[in-house]
Tab-separated table of N, CA and C in Angstrom:
chain	number	residue	atom	x	y	z
A	1	MET	N	3.867	-12.560	12.726
A	1	MET	CA	3.457	-13.635	11.860
A	1	MET	C	4.456	-15.056	12.258
A	2	ASP	N	3.810	-16.089	12.252
A	2	ASP	CA	4.510	-17.296	12.532
A	2	ASP	C	5.135	-17.732	11.212
A	3	GLU	N	6.086	-18.774	11.214
A	3	GLU	CA	6.744	-19.166	10.106
A	3	GLU	C	5.950	-19.796	9.151
A	4	LYS	N	5.061	-20.449	9.618
A	4	LYS	CA	4.073	-21.526	8.719
A	4	LYS	C	3.472	-20.214	7.721
A	5	LYS	N	2.748	-19.213	8.158
A	5	LYS	CA	1.845	-18.372	7.486
A	5	LYS	C	2.726	-17.450	6.593
A	6	SER	N	3.951	-17.168	6.969
A	6	SER	CA	4.713	-16.316	6.160
A	6	SER	C	5.259	-16.911	5.115
A	7	SER	N	5.458	-18.126	5.020
A	7	SER	CA	6.111	-18.776	3.731
A	7	SER	C	4.853	-19.377	2.826
A	8	HIS	N	3.832	-19.109	2.882
A	8	HIS	CA	2.601	-19.658	2.278
A	8	HIS	C	2.316	-18.638	1.080
A	9	MET	N	2.328	-19.416	-0.165
A	9	MET	CA	2.086	-18.540	-1.355
A	9	MET	C	0.864	-18.623	-1.676
A	10	TYR	N	-0.184	-17.526	-1.701
A	10	TYR	CA	-1.491	-17.484	-2.075
A	10	TYR	C	-1.562	-17.140	-3.501
A	11	PHE	N	-2.629	-17.983	-4.210
A	11	PHE	CA	-3.041	-17.716	-5.548
A	11	PHE	C	-3.772	-16.532	-5.535
A	12	ILE	N	-3.261	-15.605	-6.381
A	12	ILE	CA	-4.000	-14.334	-6.428
A	12	ILE	C	-4.993	-14.467	-7.945
A	13	GLY	N	-4.489	-14.886	-9.130
A	13	GLY	CA	-5.241	-14.831	-10.301
A	13	GLY	C	-4.260	-15.106	-11.428
A	14	LYS	N	-4.939	-15.115	-12.525
A	14	LYS	CA	-4.039	-15.462	-13.923
A	14	LYS	C	-3.552	-13.923	-14.133
A	15	LYS	N	-2.265	-14.031	-14.549
A	15	LYS	CA	-1.530	-12.988	-14.888
A	15	LYS	C	-2.219	-12.102	-15.989
A	16	ASP	N	-2.800	-12.523	-16.953
A	16	ASP	CA	-3.690	-11.809	-17.983
A	16	ASP	C	-4.753	-10.945	-17.359
A	17	ASP	N	-5.352	-11.588	-16.585
A	17	ASP	CA	-6.627	-10.926	-15.794
A	17	ASP	C	-6.043	-9.603	-14.971
A	18	LEU	N	-5.109	-10.186	-14.373
A	18	LEU	CA	-4.405	-8.952	-13.226
A	18	LEU	C	-3.773	-7.911	-13.972
A	19	VAL	N	-3.086	-7.983	-15.280
A	19	VAL	CA	-2.610	-7.072	-15.720
A	19	VAL	C	-3.786	-6.265	-16.600
A	20	GLU	N	-4.732	-6.706	-16.935
A	20	GLU	CA	-5.896	-6.062	-17.377
A	20	GLU	C	-6.621	-5.065	-16.244
A	21	ALA	N	-6.786	-5.737	-15.265
A	21	ALA	CA	-7.533	-5.080	-14.073
A	21	ALA	C	-6.376	-3.900	-13.633
A	22	LYS	N	-5.214	-4.046	-13.826
A	22	LYS	CA	-4.149	-3.042	-13.204
A	22	LYS	C	-4.088	-3.201	-11.678
A	23	ARG	N	-5.347	-2.958	-11.059
A	23	ARG	CA	-5.286	-3.053	-9.442
A	23	ARG	C	-6.302	-4.014	-9.287
A	24	THR	N	-6.229	-4.796	-8.221
A	24	THR	CA	-7.154	-5.511	-7.298
A	24	THR	C	-6.903	-5.567	-5.839
A	25	HIS	N	-7.988	-5.875	-5.013
A	25	HIS	CA	-7.479	-6.218	-3.715
A	25	HIS	C	-8.242	-7.350	-3.137
A	26	VAL	N	-7.481	-8.157	-2.332
A	26	VAL	CA	-7.760	-9.312	-1.932
A	26	VAL	C	-7.537	-9.471	-0.179
A	27	THR	N	-8.124	-10.472	0.357
A	27	THR	CA	-7.857	-10.581	1.607
A	27	THR	C	-7.411	-11.818	1.798
A	28	LEU	N	-6.073	-12.024	2.512
A	28	LEU	CA	-5.379	-13.205	2.695
A	28	LEU	C	-5.203	-13.239	4.142
A	29	ASP	N	-5.414	-14.442	4.576
A	29	ASP	CA	-4.973	-14.862	5.909
A	29	ASP	C	-5.445	-13.543	6.771
A	30	GLY	N	-6.734	-12.920	6.615
A	30	GLY	CA	-7.266	-11.967	7.347
A	30	GLY	C	-6.674	-10.343	6.956
A	31	ARG	N	-5.990	-10.367	6.208
A	31	ARG	CA	-4.964	-9.166	5.879
A	31	ARG	C	-5.583	-8.567	4.429
A	32	ASP	N	-5.901	-7.310	4.499
A	32	ASP	CA	-6.425	-6.713	3.153
A	32	ASP	C	-5.039	-6.124	2.505
A	33	ILE	N	-5.051	-6.949	1.200
A	33	ILE	CA	-3.690	-6.543	0.262
A	33	ILE	C	-4.167	-5.969	-1.018
A	34	LEU	N	-3.344	-4.943	-1.396
A	34	LEU	CA	-3.492	-4.199	-2.860
A	34	LEU	C	-2.707	-4.665	-3.792
A	35	ILE	N	-2.998	-5.078	-4.845
A	35	ILE	CA	-2.083	-5.930	-5.974
A	35	ILE	C	-1.933	-4.755	-6.941
A	36	ILE	N	-0.855	-4.123	-7.451
A	36	ILE	CA	-0.830	-3.360	-8.352
A	36	ILE	C	0.001	-3.754	-9.755
A	37	TYR	N	-0.268	-3.659	-10.751
A	37	TYR	CA	0.334	-3.920	-11.873
A	37	TYR	C	0.783	-2.624	-12.629
A	38	HIS	N	2.134	-2.158	-12.725
A	38	HIS	CA	2.582	-0.972	-13.071
A	38	HIS	C	3.649	-1.077	-13.821
A	39	GLN	N	3.842	-0.646	-15.024
A	39	GLN	CA	5.206	-0.577	-15.817
A	39	GLN	C	5.694	-2.076	-15.687
A	40	ARG	N	4.769	-2.928	-16.001
A	40	ARG	CA	5.166	-4.508	-16.414
A	40	ARG	C	5.623	-5.055	-14.862
A	41	VAL	N	5.319	-4.440	-13.949
A	41	VAL	CA	5.889	-5.307	-12.551
A	41	VAL	C	4.630	-5.281	-11.719
A	42	PHE	N	4.235	-6.329	-11.096
A	42	PHE	CA	3.509	-6.581	-9.974
A	42	PHE	C	4.079	-6.123	-8.568
A	43	TYR	N	3.292	-5.360	-7.875
A	43	TYR	CA	3.434	-4.873	-6.373
A	43	TYR	C	2.319	-5.376	-5.428
A	44	ALA	N	2.536	-5.720	-4.169
A	44	ALA	CA	1.567	-5.917	-3.359
A	44	ALA	C	2.118	-5.207	-1.900
A	45	MET	N	0.935	-4.490	-1.262
A	45	MET	CA	0.970	-3.753	-0.086
A	45	MET	C	-0.187	-4.046	0.613
A	46	ASP	N	-0.208	-3.565	1.808
A	46	ASP	CA	-1.504	-3.467	2.536
A	46	ASP	C	-2.173	-2.392	2.114
A	47	LEU	N	-3.649	-2.620	2.158
A	47	LEU	CA	-4.611	-1.762	1.136
A	47	LEU	C	-4.663	-0.493	1.881
A	48	GLN	N	-4.728	-0.414	3.221
A	48	GLN	CA	-4.962	0.899	4.072
A	48	GLN	C	-3.830	1.508	4.088
A	49	CYS	N	-3.682	2.990	4.019
A	49	CYS	CA	-2.595	3.942	4.293
A	49	CYS	C	-2.250	3.643	5.746
A	50	TYR	N	-0.958	3.763	5.905
A	50	TYR	CA	-0.470	3.677	7.482
A	50	TYR	C	-0.845	4.988	8.230
A	51	HIS	N	-0.994	5.997	7.282
A	51	HIS	CA	-1.228	7.235	7.994
A	51	HIS	C	-2.645	7.519	8.899
A	52	ALA	N	-3.709	7.180	7.991
A	52	ALA	CA	-4.955	7.143	8.649
A	52	ALA	C	-6.027	6.104	8.053
A	53	GLY	N	-5.534	5.375	7.424
A	53	GLY	CA	-6.196	4.066	7.062
A	53	GLY	C	-6.978	4.007	5.866
A	54	SER	N	-6.846	5.250	5.039
A	54	SER	CA	-7.616	5.476	3.953
A	54	SER	C	-7.239	4.452	2.610
A	55	THR	N	-8.163	3.908	1.971
A	55	THR	CA	-7.816	2.974	1.033
A	55	THR	C	-6.765	3.363	-0.239
A	56	LEU	N	-5.809	2.876	-0.522
A	56	LEU	CA	-4.871	3.205	-1.508
A	56	LEU	C	-5.285	2.824	-2.946
A	57	LEU	N	-6.499	2.106	-3.112
A	57	LEU	CA	-6.659	1.372	-4.338
A	57	LEU	C	-7.005	2.559	-5.544
A	58	ASN	N	-7.087	3.777	-5.578
A	58	ASN	CA	-7.422	4.576	-6.459
A	58	ASN	C	-6.213	5.768	-6.260
A	59	GLY	N	-5.183	5.456	-5.509
A	59	GLY	CA	-4.166	6.167	-5.540
A	59	GLY	C	-3.190	6.422	-6.774
A	60	ASP	N	-2.838	7.650	-7.138
A	60	ASP	CA	-2.047	7.944	-8.137
A	60	ASP	C	-0.760	7.221	-7.879
A	61	ILE	N	-0.112	6.900	-9.075
A	61	ILE	CA	1.391	6.474	-8.971
A	61	ILE	C	2.278	7.420	-9.897
A	62	GLU	N	3.284	7.898	-9.029
A	62	GLU	CA	4.250	8.733	-9.455
A	62	GLU	C	5.660	8.500	-9.265
A	63	GLU	N	6.610	8.860	-10.154
A	63	GLU	CA	8.013	8.578	-9.857
A	63	GLU	C	8.456	9.842	-8.963
A	64	ILE	N	8.874	9.765	-7.903
A	64	ILE	CA	9.420	10.545	-6.851
A	64	ILE	C	10.915	10.210	-6.329
A	65	ASN	N	11.759	10.919	-6.564
A	65	ASN	CA	13.096	10.634	-6.036
A	65	ASN	C	13.585	9.438	-6.848
A	66	LYS	N	13.342	9.200	-8.092
A	66	LYS	CA	13.641	8.037	-8.886
A	66	LYS	C	12.984	6.705	-7.914
A	67	GLN	N	12.010	7.083	-7.514
A	67	GLN	CA	11.311	5.598	-7.106
A	67	GLN	C	9.700	5.971	-7.313
A	68	LEU	N	9.066	4.633	-7.832
A	68	LEU	CA	7.870	4.673	-8.072
A	68	LEU	C	6.979	4.669	-6.779
A	69	CYS	N	6.046	5.715	-6.627
A	69	CYS	CA	5.300	5.681	-5.469
A	69	CYS	C	3.879	5.660	-5.575
A	70	ILE	N	3.099	5.354	-4.779
A	70	ILE	CA	1.713	5.592	-4.861
A	70	ILE	C	1.268	6.872	-3.624
A	71	ILE	N	0.144	7.524	-4.088
A	71	ILE	CA	-0.035	8.785	-3.617
A	71	ILE	C	-1.364	8.557	-2.828
A	72	CYS	N	-1.657	8.419	-1.595
A	72	CYS	CA	-2.577	8.201	-0.816
A	72	CYS	C	-3.581	9.337	-1.172
A	73	PRO	N	-4.912	9.109	-1.893
A	73	PRO	CA	-5.966	9.889	-2.161
A	73	PRO	C	-6.411	11.086	-1.374
A	74	LYS	N	-6.269	10.390	-0.022
A	74	LYS	CA	-7.144	11.070	1.020
A	74	LYS	C	-5.958	12.336	1.472
A	75	HIS	N	-4.712	11.835	1.898
A	75	HIS	CA	-3.970	13.004	2.316
A	75	HIS	C	-2.753	12.985	1.813
A	76	LYS	N	-2.553	12.766	0.486
A	76	LYS	CA	-1.364	12.590	-0.457
A	76	LYS	C	-0.101	12.163	0.142
A	77	TYR	N	-0.039	11.391	1.205
A	77	TYR	CA	0.996	10.612	1.667
A	77	TYR	C	1.826	9.994	0.417
A	78	LYS	N	3.035	9.878	0.449
A	78	LYS	CA	3.812	9.293	-0.615
A	78	LYS	C	4.369	7.998	-0.075
A	79	ILE	N	4.070	6.850	-0.849
A	79	ILE	CA	4.664	5.706	-0.274
A	79	ILE	C	5.307	4.778	-1.479
A	80	THR	N	6.589	4.622	-1.269
A	80	THR	CA	7.258	3.805	-2.378
A	80	THR	C	6.501	2.278	-2.611
A	81	LEU	N	6.338	1.768	-3.772
A	81	LEU	CA	5.712	0.609	-4.121
A	81	LEU	C	6.649	-0.366	-3.701
A	82	ALA	N	7.833	-0.721	-3.860
A	82	ALA	CA	9.022	-1.551	-3.790
A	82	ALA	C	9.037	-1.678	-2.280
A	83	GLU	N	9.188	-0.716	-1.544
A	83	GLU	CA	9.893	-0.824	0.043
A	83	GLU	C	8.572	-0.677	0.989
A	84	GLY	N	7.660	0.299	0.422
A	84	GLY	CA	6.696	0.646	1.642
A	84	GLY	C	7.188	1.976	2.228
A	85	GLU	N	8.457	2.582	1.831
A	85	GLU	CA	8.699	3.831	2.364
A	85	GLU	C	7.968	4.865	2.461
A	86	GLY	N	7.632	5.587	3.518
A	86	GLY	CA	6.981	7.020	3.473
A	86	GLY	C	8.093	8.186	3.025
A	87	LEU	N	7.734	8.872	2.036
A	87	LEU	CA	8.430	9.979	1.834
A	87	LEU	C	7.990	11.187	1.865
A	88	TYR	N	8.743	12.204	2.269
A	88	TYR	CA	8.238	13.747	2.538
A	88	TYR	C	9.330	14.732	1.764
A	89	ARG	N	8.788	15.999	1.361
A	89	ARG	CA	9.734	16.922	0.709
A	89	ARG	C	9.769	17.962	1.849
A	90	ALA	N	10.817	18.691	2.054
A	90	ALA	CA	11.287	19.409	3.084
A	90	ALA	C	12.622	20.198	2.573
A	91	ALA	N	12.717	21.516	3.377
A	91	ALA	CA	13.785	22.111	3.061
A	91	ALA	C	14.758	22.040	4.060
A	92	ASN	N	16.096	21.869	3.949
A	92	ASN	CA	16.956	21.867	4.939
A	92	ASN	C	17.439	23.258	5.019
A	93	PRO	N	17.448	23.828	6.114
A	93	PRO	CA	17.581	25.430	6.442
A	93	PRO	C	19.026	25.641	6.028
A	94	ALA	N	19.945	24.835	5.945
A	94	ALA	CA	21.354	25.248	5.594
A	94	ALA	C	21.362	25.195	3.954
A	95	GLU	N	20.639	24.224	3.335
A	95	GLU	CA	20.493	24.279	1.962
A	95	GLU	C	19.668	25.128	1.232
A	96	LYS	N	18.716	25.505	2.040
A	96	LYS	CA	17.603	26.327	1.344
A	96	LYS	C	16.864	25.882	-0.002
A	97	VAL	N	16.997	24.643	0.017
A	97	VAL	CA	16.438	23.973	-1.216
A	97	VAL	C	15.665	22.858	-0.868
A	98	LYS	N	14.543	22.491	-1.339
A	98	LYS	CA	13.793	21.602	-1.031
A	98	LYS	C	14.172	20.026	-1.515
A	99	ARG	N	14.227	18.930	-0.954
A	99	ARG	CA	14.475	17.741	-1.340
A	99	ARG	C	13.684	16.768	-0.750
A	100	TRP	N	13.969	15.364	-1.229
A	100	TRP	CA	13.009	14.438	-0.644
A	100	TRP	C	13.635	13.883	0.617
A	101	TYR	N	12.902	13.296	1.689
A	101	TYR	CA	13.310	12.538	2.748
A	101	TYR	C	12.665	11.263	2.878
A	102	SER	N	13.197	10.422	3.673
A	102	SER	CA	12.365	9.172	4.213
A	102	SER	C	11.909	9.380	5.524
A	103	LYS	N	10.917	8.754	5.735
A	103	LYS	CA	10.459	8.595	6.995
A	103	LYS	C	10.604	7.125	7.475
A	104	GLY	N	11.289	6.123	6.695
A	104	GLY	CA	11.217	4.835	6.939
A	104	GLY	C	10.353	4.035	6.343
A	105	ILE	N	10.217	2.765	6.582
A	105	ILE	CA	9.360	1.943	6.116
A	105	ILE	C	7.941	2.126	7.014
A	106	LYS	N	7.009	2.252	6.282
A	106	LYS	CA	5.621	2.707	6.949
A	106	LYS	C	4.528	1.819	6.408
A	107	GLN	N	4.632	1.231	5.394
A	107	GLN	CA	3.587	0.299	4.730
A	107	GLN	C	4.246	-0.756	4.391
A	108	ARG	N	3.374	-1.937	5.031
A	108	ARG	CA	4.158	-3.459	4.784
A	108	ARG	C	3.785	-3.916	3.081
A	109	VAL	N	4.911	-4.136	2.612
A	109	VAL	CA	4.833	-4.571	1.310
A	109	VAL	C	4.966	-6.361	1.495
A	110	HIS	N	4.358	-6.969	0.174
A	110	HIS	CA	4.541	-8.503	0.202
A	110	HIS	C	5.029	-8.876	-0.925
A	111	LYS	N	5.532	-10.001	-1.039
A	111	LYS	CA	6.296	-10.452	-2.291
A	111	LYS	C	5.449	-11.033	-3.132
A	112	VAL	N	5.514	-10.717	-4.486
A	112	VAL	CA	4.689	-11.165	-5.515
A	112	VAL	C	5.496	-11.965	-6.486
A	113	MET	N	5.116	-13.324	-6.854
A	113	MET	CA	5.851	-14.242	-7.709
A	113	MET	C	4.802	-14.568	-8.890
A	114	GLU	N	5.528	-14.933	-9.965
A	114	GLU	CA	4.710	-15.397	-11.202
A	114	GLU	C	5.291	-16.689	-11.363
A	115	VAL	N	4.589	-17.643	-11.676
A	115	VAL	CA	4.663	-18.987	-11.730
A	115	VAL	C	3.665	-19.538	-12.861
A	116	ASP	N	4.300	-19.795	-14.046
A	116	ASP	CA	3.149	-20.265	-15.326
A	116	ASP	C	2.135	-19.424	-15.442
A	117	GLU	N	2.445	-18.115	-15.602
A	117	GLU	CA	1.382	-17.155	-16.011
A	117	GLU	C	0.271	-17.200	-14.825
A	118	ASP	N	0.562	-17.653	-13.422
A	118	ASP	CA	-0.160	-17.628	-12.229
A	118	ASP	C	0.542	-16.578	-11.556
A	119	ILE	N	-0.314	-15.714	-10.690
A	119	ILE	CA	0.456	-14.653	-9.982
A	119	ILE	C	0.110	-14.970	-8.431
A	120	PHE	N	0.993	-15.085	-7.567
A	120	PHE	CA	1.045	-15.569	-6.168
A	120	PHE	C	1.612	-14.575	-5.289
A	121	VAL	N	0.917	-14.472	-4.039
A	121	VAL	CA	1.544	-13.316	-3.015
A	121	VAL	C	1.991	-14.145	-1.893
A	122	THR	N	3.332	-13.865	-1.203
A	122	THR	CA	3.531	-14.566	0.142
A	122	THR	C	3.580	-13.218	0.976
A	123	LEU	N	2.701	-13.502	1.924
A	123	LEU	CA	2.805	-12.353	2.959
A	123	LEU	C	4.045	-11.824	3.505
A	124	SER	N	4.280	-10.636	3.890
A	124	SER	CA	5.414	-10.208	4.584
A	124	SER	C	5.734	-10.962	5.634
A	125	ASP	N	7.080	-11.166	5.983
A	125	ASP	CA	7.564	-11.918	7.337
A	125	ASP	C	8.525	-10.956	7.836
A	126	CYS	N	8.346	-9.878	7.475
A	126	CYS	CA	9.486	-8.765	8.193
A	126	CYS	C	9.108	-8.565	9.528
A	127	PRO	N	9.866	-8.842	10.541
A	127	PRO	CA	9.845	-8.838	11.916
A	127	PRO	C	9.490	-7.435	12.300
A	128	GLY	N	8.643	-7.194	13.351
A	128	GLY	CA	8.379	-5.892	14.104
A	128	GLY	C	7.236	-5.332	13.505
A	129	TYR	N	6.865	-4.145	14.097
A	129	TYR	CA	5.585	-3.397	13.925
A	129	TYR	C	6.101	-2.699	12.709
A	130	ILE	N	4.983	-2.493	11.713
A	130	ILE	CA	4.965	-1.605	10.633
A	130	ILE	C	3.804	-0.754	10.951
A	131	GLU	N	3.618	0.616	10.552
A	131	GLU	CA	2.439	1.432	10.930
A	131	GLU	C	1.421	0.805	10.266
A	132	SER	N	1.348	0.420	9.077
A	132	SER	CA	0.191	-0.028	8.246
A	132	SER	C	-0.521	-1.395	9.009
A	133	ASP	N	0.204	-1.865	9.985
A	133	ASP	CA	-0.430	-3.379	10.618
A	133	ASP	C	-1.372	-2.724	11.527
A	134	TYR	N	-1.477	-1.749	11.958
A	134	TYR	CA	-2.598	-1.194	12.806
A	134	TYR	C	-4.067	-1.464	12.160
A	135	TYR	N	-4.074	-1.070	10.806
A	135	TYR	CA	-5.308	-1.164	10.324
A	135	TYR	C	-5.746	-2.782	9.885
A	136	GLN	N	-4.959	-3.439	10.219
A	136	GLN	CA	-4.961	-5.074	10.158
A	136	GLN	C	-5.605	-5.756	11.245
A	137	THR	N	-5.684	-4.732	12.454
A	137	THR	CA	-5.970	-5.274	13.660
A	137	THR	C	-7.350	-5.093	13.864
A	138	ALA	N	-8.086	-5.935	15.057
A	138	ALA	CA	-9.500	-5.430	15.285
A	138	ALA	C	-9.830	-4.139	15.773
A	139	LYS	N	-8.834	-3.541	16.435
A	139	LYS	CA	-9.181	-2.146	16.902
A	139	LYS	C	-8.956	-1.189	15.453
A	140	GLY	N	-8.026	-1.411	14.615
A	140	GLY	CA	-7.954	-0.562	13.414
A	140	GLY	C	-8.977	-0.843	12.656
A	141	ARG	N	-9.505	-2.028	12.419
A	141	ARG	CA	-10.695	-2.183	11.578
A	141	ARG	C	-11.951	-1.703	12.134
A	142	ALA	N	-12.156	-1.564	13.510
A	142	ALA	CA	-13.123	-0.782	14.068
A	142	ALA	C	-13.281	0.641	13.744
A	143	GLU	N	-12.106	1.194	13.796
A	143	GLU	CA	-11.778	2.529	13.616
A	143	GLU	C	-12.179	2.798	12.054
A	144	LEU	N	-11.766	1.938	11.140
A	144	LEU	CA	-12.030	2.178	10.035
A	144	LEU	C	-13.570	2.194	9.571
A	145	SER	N	-14.188	1.292	10.451
A	145	SER	CA	-15.617	0.955	10.100
A	145	SER	C	-16.507	2.047	10.644
A	146	LYS	N	-15.929	2.766	11.785
A	146	LYS	CA	-16.549	3.930	12.293
A	146	LYS	C	-16.364	5.143	11.460
A	147	ALA	N	-15.255	5.408	10.968
A	147	ALA	CA	-14.899	6.411	10.012
A	147	ALA	C	-15.602	6.261	8.666
A	148	HIS	N	-15.943	5.184	8.204
A	148	HIS	CA	-16.582	4.867	6.932
A	148	HIS	C	-18.232	5.232	7.129
A	149	ASP	N	-18.728	4.816	8.412
A	149	ASP	CA	-20.230	5.054	8.813
A	149	ASP	C	-20.358	6.551	8.812
A	150	SER	N	-19.375	7.283	9.476
A	150	SER	CA	-19.763	8.816	9.512
A	150	SER	C	-19.345	9.511	8.167
A	151	ASP	N	-18.646	8.957	7.328
A	151	ASP	CA	-18.410	9.211	5.951
A	151	ASP	C	-19.653	9.338	5.150
A	152	SER	N	-20.354	8.335	5.466
A	152	SER	CA	-21.643	7.822	4.727
A	152	SER	C	-22.926	8.345	5.223
A	153	ALA	N	-22.877	9.010	6.238
A	153	ALA	CA	-23.781	9.416	6.847
A	153	ALA	C	-24.367	10.999	6.128
A	154	PRO	N	-25.550	11.250	6.155
A	154	PRO	CA	-25.880	12.549	5.446
A	154	PRO	C	-25.374	13.707	6.149
A	155	ASP	N	-24.815	14.822	5.058
A	155	ASP	CA	-24.259	15.862	5.891
A	155	ASP	C	-25.250	17.050	5.745
A	156	ALA	N	-25.501	17.841	6.746
A	156	ALA	CA	-26.480	18.770	6.688
A	156	ALA	C	-25.933	20.037	5.997
A	157	ASP	N	-24.578	20.088	5.943
A	157	ASP	CA	-23.890	21.256	5.585
A	157	ASP	C	-23.235	21.080	4.023
A	158	ALA	N	-23.734	19.896	3.565
A	158	ALA	CA	-23.177	19.537	2.149
A	158	ALA	C	-23.873	20.367	1.020
A	159	ASP	N	-23.230	20.822	0.171
A	159	ASP	CA	-23.686	21.530	-0.864
A	159	ASP	C	-24.702	20.564	-1.784
A	160	ASP	N	-25.671	21.276	-2.372
A	160	ASP	CA	-26.560	20.420	-3.064
A	160	ASP	C	-26.273	20.477	-4.523
């Protein structure tokens, strides 16, 4: 992203409206963003999950390893709201007990600011590629569109 775009604050809406909605999604500078209000804090991140592009709009929010995470409804990937870090649970053979591990930053998160009861988002200027960036590209969007079209096609094997 260039410096000019990354420092722009986009008006999202009035605080009271966004608090009431709890979640909303917007497109800012061609990027699909999910805005979440949870436990009196606003968060913003890319709308599509980094793993396979499923929307995070209806993902459950849980505390995992002392961090608030959104759970992708499609494949249950866990993503921290504050940092966009992917978490997974595994057992270290030496410890024989499961614990949470980090995959690193996988989901691009964006800065949310409140100014006089108005909510603004500034797109992330974090350099480098983050996996959720893929679904913001023309190739990623085409893949999502193709998957959506096949999901909405009638299924001959579907139960009635």
